[in-house]
Short mmCIF file of C-alpha atoms in Angstrom, two decimals:
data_model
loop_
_atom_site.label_atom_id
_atom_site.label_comp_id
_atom_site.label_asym_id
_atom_site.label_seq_id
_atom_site.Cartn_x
_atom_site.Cartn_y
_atom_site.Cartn_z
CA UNK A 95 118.85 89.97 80.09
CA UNK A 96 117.16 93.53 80.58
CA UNK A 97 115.37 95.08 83.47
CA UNK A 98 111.40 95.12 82.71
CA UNK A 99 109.50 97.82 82.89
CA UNK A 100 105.60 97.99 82.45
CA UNK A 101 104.97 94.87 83.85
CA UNK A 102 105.51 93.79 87.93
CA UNK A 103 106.05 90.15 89.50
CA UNK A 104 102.89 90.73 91.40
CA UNK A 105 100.92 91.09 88.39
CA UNK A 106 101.17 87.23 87.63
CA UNK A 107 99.62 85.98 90.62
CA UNK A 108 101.49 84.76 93.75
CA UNK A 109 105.33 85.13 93.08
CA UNK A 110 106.07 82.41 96.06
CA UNK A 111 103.84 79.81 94.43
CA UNK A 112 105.43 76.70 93.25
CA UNK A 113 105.04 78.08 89.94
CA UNK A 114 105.62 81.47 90.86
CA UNK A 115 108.48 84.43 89.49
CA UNK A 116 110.67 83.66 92.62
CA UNK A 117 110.17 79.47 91.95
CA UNK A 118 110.02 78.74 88.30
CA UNK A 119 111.80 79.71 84.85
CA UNK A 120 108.88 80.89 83.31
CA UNK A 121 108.59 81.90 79.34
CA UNK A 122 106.62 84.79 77.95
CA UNK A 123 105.28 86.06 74.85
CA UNK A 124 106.47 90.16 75.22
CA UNK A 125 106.12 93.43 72.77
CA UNK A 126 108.09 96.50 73.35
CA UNK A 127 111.52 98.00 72.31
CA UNK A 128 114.69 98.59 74.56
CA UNK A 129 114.94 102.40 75.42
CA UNK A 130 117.88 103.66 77.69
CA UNK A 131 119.49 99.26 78.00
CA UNK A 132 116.10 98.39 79.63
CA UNK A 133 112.91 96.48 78.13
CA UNK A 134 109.78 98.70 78.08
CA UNK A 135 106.62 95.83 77.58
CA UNK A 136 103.72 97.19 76.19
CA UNK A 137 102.14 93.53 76.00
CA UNK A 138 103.48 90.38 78.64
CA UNK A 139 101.86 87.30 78.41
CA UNK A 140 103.14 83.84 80.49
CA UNK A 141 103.00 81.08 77.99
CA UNK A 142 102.38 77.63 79.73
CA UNK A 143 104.67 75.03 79.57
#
């Protein structure tokens, strides 16, 4: 597990929904490249279930 940078929880809508960041194990589609032991995304995409 890395830290994410380029993206933020609030960017994919309400985090306190039932299917929100702080409610669900979500999976994602993500491009980027670990620099310094944490993930910079240049693309983040939810996938649904």
């Amino acid at each position: 597990a890395y830290f994410v940078d380029g993206t933020d929880i609030d960017d994919h809508g309400d985090a306190h929904a039932d299917d929100g960041f702080c409610n669900a194990i979500s999976k994602a589609k993500v491009k980027g490249e670990i620099v310094k032991g944490r993930f910079k995304a240049t693309e983040f995409m939810l996938l649904k279930d």
